[in-house]
Amino acid sequence: GDSVTQMEGPVTLSEEAFLTINCTYTATGYPSLFWYVQYPGEGLQLLLKATKADDKGSNKGFEATYRKETTSFHLEKGSVQVSDSAVYFCAAGFQKLVFGTGTRLLVSP
Amino acid sequence: SQTIHQWPATLVQPVGSPLSLECTVEGTSNPNLYWYRQAAGRGLQLLFYSVGIGQISSEVPQNLSASRPQDRQFILSSKKLLLSDSGFYLCAWSRGIRGYEQFFGPGTRLTVL
């Protein structure tokens, strides 16, 4: 079946550091790809998306590019802030989405 | 704009008691609706999804059930709760074939004692 694999966390960074969270997927066809963010005690918020190969999704300084050849959708941000501390989920699919297990990001001042 | 509501926000129930969690969506029509469970420190497990009134697909066999009595209302139920039913329950909606991104509600924290 379809699956999404994310890097294990937590990822601990200092403010203004560069962030990469790896995500790879296995799926039939070319699914839509998503990154969601979850703050403590809240639901998931859509961060960005890409619907076809080579699409780049971006939002709030975060970026991810749909790489068909490597079946990847890595999340990047050039300079993280303390407020970016949260759990990040990668997801893939069509009407039903498959989610990764989440990666916790901790950013210290 | 669209909004999604869940209630209650938190719930503490004894083992063997019934459960009813409600989810409603405003500002859209004929959404796809989803119920997920998130165990502590874990990813999301899809429990049920619905593409229309009265149409429910179950993803995981368990003692939970779902119903969709109205277009924008989705209910998660149980006749007898188990300890293992504790978790964070999330409802989500999507536009279906017009866009696959899902939008999540604030969640219900369920503790079964």
PDB file of C-alpha atoms in Angstrom:
ATOM      1  CA  GLY A   1       0.000   0.000   0.000  1.00  0.00           C
ATOM      2  CA  ASP A   2       0.905   3.677  -0.111  1.00  0.00           C
ATOM      3  CA  SER A   3       3.263   4.968   2.548  1.00  0.00           C
ATOM      4  CA  VAL A   4       5.103   8.094   3.658  1.00  0.00           C
ATOM      5  CA  THR A   5       8.413   8.053   5.506  1.00  0.00           C
ATOM      6  CA  GLN A   6       9.728  11.035   7.439  1.00  0.00           C
ATOM      7  CA  MET A   7      12.974  11.528   9.261  1.00  0.00           C
ATOM      8  CA  GLU A   8      12.899  10.751  12.953  1.00  0.00           C
ATOM      9  CA  GLY A   9      12.867  13.646  15.345  1.00  0.00           C
ATOM     10  CA  PRO A  10      13.264  15.686  17.301  1.00  0.00           C
ATOM     11  CA  VAL A  11      15.173  18.107  15.121  1.00  0.00           C
ATOM     12  CA  THR A  12      16.827  20.680  17.359  1.00  0.00           C
ATOM     13  CA  LEU A  13      18.073  23.937  15.838  1.00  0.00           C
ATOM     14  CA  SER A  14      19.132  27.381  16.922  1.00  0.00           C
ATOM     15  CA  GLU A  15      17.181  30.380  15.692  1.00  0.00           C
ATOM     16  CA  GLU A  16      18.135  31.453  12.136  1.00  0.00           C
ATOM     17  CA  ALA A  17      19.524  28.015  11.266  1.00  0.00           C
ATOM     18  CA  PHE A  18      18.649  26.227   8.017  1.00  0.00           C
ATOM     19  CA  LEU A  19      15.982  23.538   8.237  1.00  0.00           C
ATOM     20  CA  THR A  20      15.521  20.381   6.206  1.00  0.00           C
ATOM     21  CA  ILE A  21      12.994  17.681   7.063  1.00  0.00           C
ATOM     22  CA  ASN A  22      13.152  14.728   4.711  1.00  0.00           C
ATOM     23  CA  CYS A  23      10.054  13.023   3.319  1.00  0.00           C
ATOM     24  CA  THR A  24       9.778  10.192   0.810  1.00  0.00           C
ATOM     25  CA  TYR A  25       6.682   8.407  -0.412  1.00  0.00           C
ATOM     26  CA  THR A  26       5.613   5.252  -2.180  1.00  0.00           C
ATOM     27  CA  ALA A  27       2.357   5.405  -4.081  1.00  0.00           C
ATOM     28  CA  THR A  28       0.570   4.300  -7.191  1.00  0.00           C
ATOM     29  CA  GLY A  29       0.609   7.032  -9.784  1.00  0.00           C
ATOM     30  CA  TYR A  30       1.470  10.618  -8.949  1.00  0.00           C
ATOM     31  CA  PRO A  31      -0.222  11.653  -5.737  1.00  0.00           C
ATOM     32  CA  SER A  32      -0.662  15.166  -4.433  1.00  0.00           C
ATOM     33  CA  LEU A  33       1.858  15.961  -1.712  1.00  0.00           C
ATOM     34  CA  PHE A  34       1.395  18.057   1.409  1.00  0.00           C
ATOM     35  CA  TRP A  35       3.130  19.374   4.480  1.00  0.00           C
ATOM     36  CA  TYR A  36       1.058  20.024   7.585  1.00  0.00           C
ATOM     37  CA  VAL A  37       2.086  21.633  10.880  1.00  0.00           C
ATOM     38  CA  GLN A  38       0.629  20.868  14.304  1.00  0.00           C
ATOM     39  CA  TYR A  39       1.070  23.065  17.360  1.00  0.00           C
ATOM     40  CA  PRO A  40       0.519  21.565  20.831  1.00  0.00           C
ATOM     41  CA  GLY A  41      -3.090  20.669  21.525  1.00  0.00           C
ATOM     42  CA  GLU A  42      -4.315  21.787  18.111  1.00  0.00           C
ATOM     43  CA  GLY A  43      -5.397  20.249  14.831  1.00  0.00           C
ATOM     44  CA  LEU A  44      -3.214  20.103  11.745  1.00  0.00           C
ATOM     45  CA  GLN A  45      -2.782  23.168   9.561  1.00  0.00           C
ATOM     46  CA  LEU A  46      -1.958  22.916   5.883  1.00  0.00           C
ATOM     47  CA  LEU A  47       1.462  24.460   5.350  1.00  0.00           C
ATOM     48  CA  LEU A  48       2.034  23.886   1.641  1.00  0.00           C
ATOM     49  CA  LYS A  49       1.204  21.536  -1.215  1.00  0.00           C
ATOM     50  CA  ALA A  50       2.295  20.354  -4.653  1.00  0.00           C
ATOM     51  CA  THR A  51       0.138  18.490  -7.131  1.00  0.00           C
ATOM     52  CA  LYS A  52       2.513  17.464  -9.924  1.00  0.00           C
ATOM     53  CA  ALA A  53       6.151  16.755 -10.610  1.00  0.00           C
ATOM     54  CA  ASP A  54       8.548  19.704 -10.227  1.00  0.00           C
ATOM     55  CA  ASP A  55       5.888  21.821  -8.532  1.00  0.00           C
ATOM     56  CA  LYS A  56       7.253  23.883  -5.667  1.00  0.00           C
ATOM     57  CA  GLY A  57       4.956  24.601  -2.761  1.00  0.00           C
ATOM     58  CA  SER A  58       5.808  27.545  -0.526  1.00  0.00           C
ATOM     59  CA  ASN A  59       4.340  29.356   2.442  1.00  0.00           C
ATOM     60  CA  LYS A  60       5.683  31.424   5.366  1.00  0.00           C
ATOM     61  CA  GLY A  61       9.278  30.913   4.211  1.00  0.00           C
ATOM     62  CA  PHE A  62       8.910  27.128   3.952  1.00  0.00           C
ATOM     63  CA  GLU A  63       9.418  25.384   0.622  1.00  0.00           C
ATOM     64  CA  ALA A  64       9.170  21.864  -0.765  1.00  0.00           C
ATOM     65  CA  THR A  65       9.605  20.561  -4.319  1.00  0.00           C
ATOM     66  CA  TYR A  66       7.814  17.535  -5.784  1.00  0.00           C
ATOM     67  CA  ARG A  67      10.648  15.259  -6.984  1.00  0.00           C
ATOM     68  CA  LYS A  68       9.190  12.416  -9.026  1.00  0.00           C
ATOM     69  CA  GLU A  69      12.546  10.799  -9.758  1.00  0.00           C
ATOM     70  CA  THR A  70      13.397  10.427  -6.068  1.00  0.00           C
ATOM     71  CA  THR A  71       9.760  10.241  -4.821  1.00  0.00           C
ATOM     72  CA  SER A  72      10.606  12.930  -2.305  1.00  0.00           C
ATOM     73  CA  PHE A  73       9.097  16.133  -0.925  1.00  0.00           C
ATOM     74  CA  HIS A  74      11.630  17.540   1.522  1.00  0.00           C
ATOM     75  CA  LEU A  75      10.640  20.558   3.610  1.00  0.00           C
ATOM     76  CA  GLU A  76      13.131  23.434   3.830  1.00  0.00           C
ATOM     77  CA  LYS A  77      13.355  26.840   5.442  1.00  0.00           C
ATOM     78  CA  GLY A  78      16.302  29.145   5.211  1.00  0.00           C
ATOM     79  CA  SER A  79      16.072  30.702   8.677  1.00  0.00           C
ATOM     80  CA  VAL A  80      13.912  29.160  11.395  1.00  0.00           C
ATOM     81  CA  GLN A  81      12.319  31.058  14.249  1.00  0.00           C
ATOM     82  CA  VAL A  82      11.367  29.968  17.743  1.00  0.00           C
ATOM     83  CA  SER A  83       7.723  30.191  16.653  1.00  0.00           C
ATOM     84  CA  ASP A  84       8.356  27.435  14.079  1.00  0.00           C
ATOM     85  CA  SER A  85       8.667  24.905  16.907  1.00  0.00           C
ATOM     86  CA  ALA A  86       5.940  22.335  16.183  1.00  0.00           C
ATOM     87  CA  VAL A  87       5.378  18.879  14.714  1.00  0.00           C
ATOM     88  CA  TYR A  88       5.507  18.648  10.929  1.00  0.00           C
ATOM     89  CA  PHE A  89       3.674  15.958   8.946  1.00  0.00           C
ATOM     90  CA  CYS A  90       4.240  14.962   5.348  1.00  0.00           C
ATOM     91  CA  ALA A  91       1.257  13.474   3.510  1.00  0.00           C
ATOM     92  CA  ALA A  92       0.550  11.990   0.092  1.00  0.00           C
ATOM     93  CA  GLY A  93      -2.525  10.838  -1.746  1.00  0.00           C
ATOM     94  CA  PHE A  94      -5.718  11.683  -3.529  1.00  0.00           C
ATOM     95  CA  GLN A  95      -9.113  11.449  -1.835  1.00  0.00           C
ATOM     96  CA  LYS A  96      -7.452   9.571   1.014  1.00  0.00           C
ATOM     97  CA  LEU A  97      -4.158  10.823   2.372  1.00  0.00           C
ATOM     98  CA  VAL A  98      -1.392   8.798   3.954  1.00  0.00           C
ATOM     99  CA  PHE A  99       0.519  10.653   6.660  1.00  0.00           C
ATOM    100  CA  GLY A 100       4.036  10.245   7.946  1.00  0.00           C
ATOM    101  CA  THR A 101       4.609   9.801  11.663  1.00  0.00           C
ATOM    102  CA  GLY A 102       5.585  13.445  12.115  1.00  0.00           C
ATOM    103  CA  THR A 103       8.848  15.214  12.918  1.00  0.00           C
ATOM    104  CA  ARG A 104       9.114  17.417  15.971  1.00  0.00           C
ATOM    105  CA  LEU A 105      11.091  20.628  15.454  1.00  0.00           C
ATOM    106  CA  LEU A 106      12.522  22.461  18.443  1.00  0.00           C
ATOM    107  CA  VAL A 107      14.041  25.892  17.834  1.00  0.00           C
ATOM    108  CA  SER A 108      15.955  27.580  20.624  1.00  0.00           C
ATOM    109  CA  PRO A 109      16.744  31.319  20.872  1.00  0.00           C
TER     110      PRO A 109
ATOM    111  CA  SER B   1     -14.788  31.051   4.073  1.00  0.00           C
ATOM    112  CA  GLN B   2     -15.020  27.521   5.357  1.00  0.00           C
ATOM    113  CA  THR B   3     -14.783  26.518   8.986  1.00  0.00           C
ATOM    114  CA  ILE B   4     -14.849  23.190  10.740  1.00  0.00           C
ATOM    115  CA  HIS B   5     -16.018  22.647  14.299  1.00  0.00           C
ATOM    116  CA  GLN B   6     -15.555  19.759  16.690  1.00  0.00           C
ATOM    117  CA  TRP B   7     -17.004  19.182  20.109  1.00  0.00           C
ATOM    118  CA  PRO B   8     -16.436  18.560  22.809  1.00  0.00           C
ATOM    119  CA  ALA B   9     -12.857  19.782  23.023  1.00  0.00           C
ATOM    120  CA  THR B  10     -12.009  17.400  25.852  1.00  0.00           C
ATOM    121  CA  LEU B  11     -13.778  14.382  27.265  1.00  0.00           C
ATOM    122  CA  VAL B  12     -13.062  11.985  30.109  1.00  0.00           C
ATOM    123  CA  GLN B  13     -15.137   8.815  30.027  1.00  0.00           C
ATOM    124  CA  PRO B  14     -15.150   5.542  31.997  1.00  0.00           C
ATOM    125  CA  VAL B  15     -14.477   2.238  30.285  1.00  0.00           C
ATOM    126  CA  GLY B  16     -17.679   0.755  28.910  1.00  0.00           C
ATOM    127  CA  SER B  17     -19.492   4.073  28.511  1.00  0.00           C
ATOM    128  CA  PRO B  18     -20.857   5.292  25.155  1.00  0.00           C
ATOM    129  CA  LEU B  19     -19.252   7.963  23.007  1.00  0.00           C
ATOM    130  CA  SER B  20     -20.488  10.577  20.591  1.00  0.00           C
ATOM    131  CA  LEU B  21     -18.182  13.126  18.967  1.00  0.00           C
ATOM    132  CA  GLU B  22     -19.544  15.628  16.515  1.00  0.00           C
ATOM    133  CA  CYS B  23     -18.001  17.463  13.608  1.00  0.00           C
ATOM    134  CA  THR B  24     -19.658  20.103  11.430  1.00  0.00           C
ATOM    135  CA  VAL B  25     -18.401  22.053   8.438  1.00  0.00           C
ATOM    136  CA  GLU B  26     -19.613  25.483   7.368  1.00  0.00           C
ATOM    137  CA  GLY B  27     -19.209  27.364   4.119  1.00  0.00           C
ATOM    138  CA  THR B  28     -19.064  24.477   1.667  1.00  0.00           C
ATOM    139  CA  SER B  29     -21.346  21.795   0.291  1.00  0.00           C
ATOM    140  CA  ASN B  30     -20.891  18.077  -0.343  1.00  0.00           C
ATOM    141  CA  PRO B  31     -17.466  17.868   1.301  1.00  0.00           C
ATOM    142  CA  ASN B  32     -15.560  14.650   1.821  1.00  0.00           C
ATOM    143  CA  LEU B  33     -15.339  14.082   5.574  1.00  0.00           C
ATOM    144  CA  TYR B  34     -12.759  12.151   7.584  1.00  0.00           C
ATOM    145  CA  TRP B  35     -12.201  10.929  11.141  1.00  0.00           C
ATOM    146  CA  TYR B  36      -8.634  10.349  12.342  1.00  0.00           C
ATOM    147  CA  ARG B  37      -7.167   9.235  15.646  1.00  0.00           C
ATOM    148  CA  GLN B  38      -3.788  10.401  16.832  1.00  0.00           C
ATOM    149  CA  ALA B  39      -2.260   8.447  19.698  1.00  0.00           C
ATOM    150  CA  ALA B  40       0.242  10.258  21.915  1.00  0.00           C
ATOM    151  CA  GLY B  41       3.435  10.984  19.978  1.00  0.00           C
ATOM    152  CA  ARG B  42       2.192   9.081  16.955  1.00  0.00           C
ATOM    153  CA  GLY B  43       1.009   9.825  13.456  1.00  0.00           C
ATOM    154  CA  LEU B  44      -2.552   9.931  12.188  1.00  0.00           C
ATOM    155  CA  GLN B  45      -4.657   6.843  11.731  1.00  0.00           C
ATOM    156  CA  LEU B  46      -7.599   7.190   9.327  1.00  0.00           C
ATOM    157  CA  LEU B  47     -10.696   5.697  10.950  1.00  0.00           C
ATOM    158  CA  PHE B  48     -13.562   6.574   8.606  1.00  0.00           C
ATOM    159  CA  TYR B  49     -14.265   8.683   5.563  1.00  0.00           C
ATOM    160  CA  SER B  50     -17.417   9.723   3.793  1.00  0.00           C
ATOM    161  CA  VAL B  51     -18.085  11.069   0.307  1.00  0.00           C
ATOM    162  CA  GLY B  52     -21.779  11.776   0.904  1.00  0.00           C
ATOM    163  CA  ILE B  53     -24.768  11.490   3.223  1.00  0.00           C
ATOM    164  CA  GLY B  54     -25.093   7.965   4.578  1.00  0.00           C
ATOM    165  CA  GLN B  55     -21.909   6.808   2.790  1.00  0.00           C
ATOM    166  CA  ILE B  56     -19.280   5.644   5.272  1.00  0.00           C
ATOM    167  CA  SER B  57     -16.075   3.731   4.596  1.00  0.00           C
ATOM    168  CA  SER B  58     -14.329   2.100   7.527  1.00  0.00           C
ATOM    169  CA  GLU B  59     -10.561   1.855   7.409  1.00  0.00           C
ATOM    170  CA  VAL B  60      -9.807  -0.003  10.619  1.00  0.00           C
ATOM    171  CA  PRO B  61     -11.987  -2.658  12.284  1.00  0.00           C
ATOM    172  CA  GLN B  62     -12.729  -1.574  15.819  1.00  0.00           C
ATOM    173  CA  ASN B  63     -15.526  -0.801  18.223  1.00  0.00           C
ATOM    174  CA  LEU B  64     -16.084   2.666  16.764  1.00  0.00           C
ATOM    175  CA  SER B  65     -18.659   3.652  14.147  1.00  0.00           C
ATOM    176  CA  ALA B  66     -19.394   6.777  12.135  1.00  0.00           C
ATOM    177  CA  SER B  67     -22.492   8.342  10.675  1.00  0.00           C
ATOM    178  CA  ARG B  68     -23.245  11.232   8.364  1.00  0.00           C
ATOM    179  CA  PRO B  69     -26.857  12.236   8.927  1.00  0.00           C
ATOM    180  CA  GLN B  70     -26.510  15.571   7.103  1.00  0.00           C
ATOM    181  CA  ASP B  71     -24.292  16.864   4.327  1.00  0.00           C
ATOM    182  CA  ARG B  72     -21.930  18.748   6.643  1.00  0.00           C
ATOM    183  CA  GLN B  73     -22.238  16.717   9.829  1.00  0.00           C
ATOM    184  CA  PHE B  74     -20.066  13.747  10.751  1.00  0.00           C
ATOM    185  CA  ILE B  75     -20.460  11.819  14.000  1.00  0.00           C
ATOM    186  CA  LEU B  76     -18.098   9.330  15.619  1.00  0.00           C
ATOM    187  CA  SER B  77     -19.683   6.909  18.070  1.00  0.00           C
ATOM    188  CA  SER B  78     -19.051   3.947  20.286  1.00  0.00           C
ATOM    189  CA  LYS B  79     -21.420   1.823  22.350  1.00  0.00           C
ATOM    190  CA  LYS B  80     -18.734   0.773  24.847  1.00  0.00           C
ATOM    191  CA  LEU B  81     -15.405   2.534  25.165  1.00  0.00           C
ATOM    192  CA  LEU B  82     -12.143   0.681  25.699  1.00  0.00           C
ATOM    193  CA  LEU B  83      -8.992   1.999  27.354  1.00  0.00           C
ATOM    194  CA  SER B  84      -7.307   1.799  23.959  1.00  0.00           C
ATOM    195  CA  ASP B  85      -9.793   4.323  22.553  1.00  0.00           C
ATOM    196  CA  SER B  86      -7.992   7.143  24.358  1.00  0.00           C
ATOM    197  CA  GLY B  87      -6.391   9.631  21.997  1.00  0.00           C
ATOM    198  CA  PHE B  88      -6.789  12.826  20.046  1.00  0.00           C
ATOM    199  CA  TYR B  89      -9.605  12.624  17.501  1.00  0.00           C
ATOM    200  CA  LEU B  90      -9.454  14.851  14.479  1.00  0.00           C
ATOM    201  CA  CYS B  91     -12.132  15.562  11.913  1.00  0.00           C
ATOM    202  CA  ALA B  92     -11.177  16.864   8.478  1.00  0.00           C
ATOM    203  CA  TRP B  93     -12.868  17.841   5.239  1.00  0.00           C
ATOM    204  CA  SER B  94     -11.790  18.147   1.626  1.00  0.00           C
ATOM    205  CA  ARG B  95     -13.336  19.247  -1.617  1.00  0.00           C
ATOM    206  CA  GLY B  96     -12.820  15.811  -3.138  1.00  0.00           C
ATOM    207  CA  ILE B  97     -11.804  15.696  -6.760  1.00  0.00           C
ATOM    208  CA  ARG B  98     -11.683  19.489  -6.890  1.00  0.00           C
ATOM    209  CA  GLY B  99      -8.746  19.507  -4.494  1.00  0.00           C
ATOM    210  CA  TYR B 100      -7.251  16.839  -2.293  1.00  0.00           C
ATOM    211  CA  GLU B 101      -5.942  18.955   0.562  1.00  0.00           C
ATOM    212  CA  GLN B 102      -7.698  18.245   3.818  1.00  0.00           C
ATOM    213  CA  PHE B 103      -8.606  20.873   6.398  1.00  0.00           C
ATOM    214  CA  PHE B 104      -8.648  19.845  10.011  1.00  0.00           C
ATOM    215  CA  GLY B 105     -10.764  20.738  12.991  1.00  0.00           C
ATOM    216  CA  PRO B 106      -9.340  21.613  16.415  1.00  0.00           C
ATOM    217  CA  GLY B 107      -9.668  18.050  17.699  1.00  0.00           C
ATOM    218  CA  THR B 108     -11.184  16.286  20.708  1.00  0.00           C
ATOM    219  CA  ARG B 109      -8.949  14.928  23.455  1.00  0.00           C
ATOM    220  CA  LEU B 110     -10.561  11.704  24.759  1.00  0.00           C
ATOM    221  CA  THR B 111      -9.334  10.011  27.914  1.00  0.00           C
ATOM    222  CA  VAL B 112     -10.861   6.675  28.837  1.00  0.00           C
ATOM    223  CA  LEU B 113     -10.313   5.682  32.473  1.00  0.00           C
TER     224      LEU B 113
END
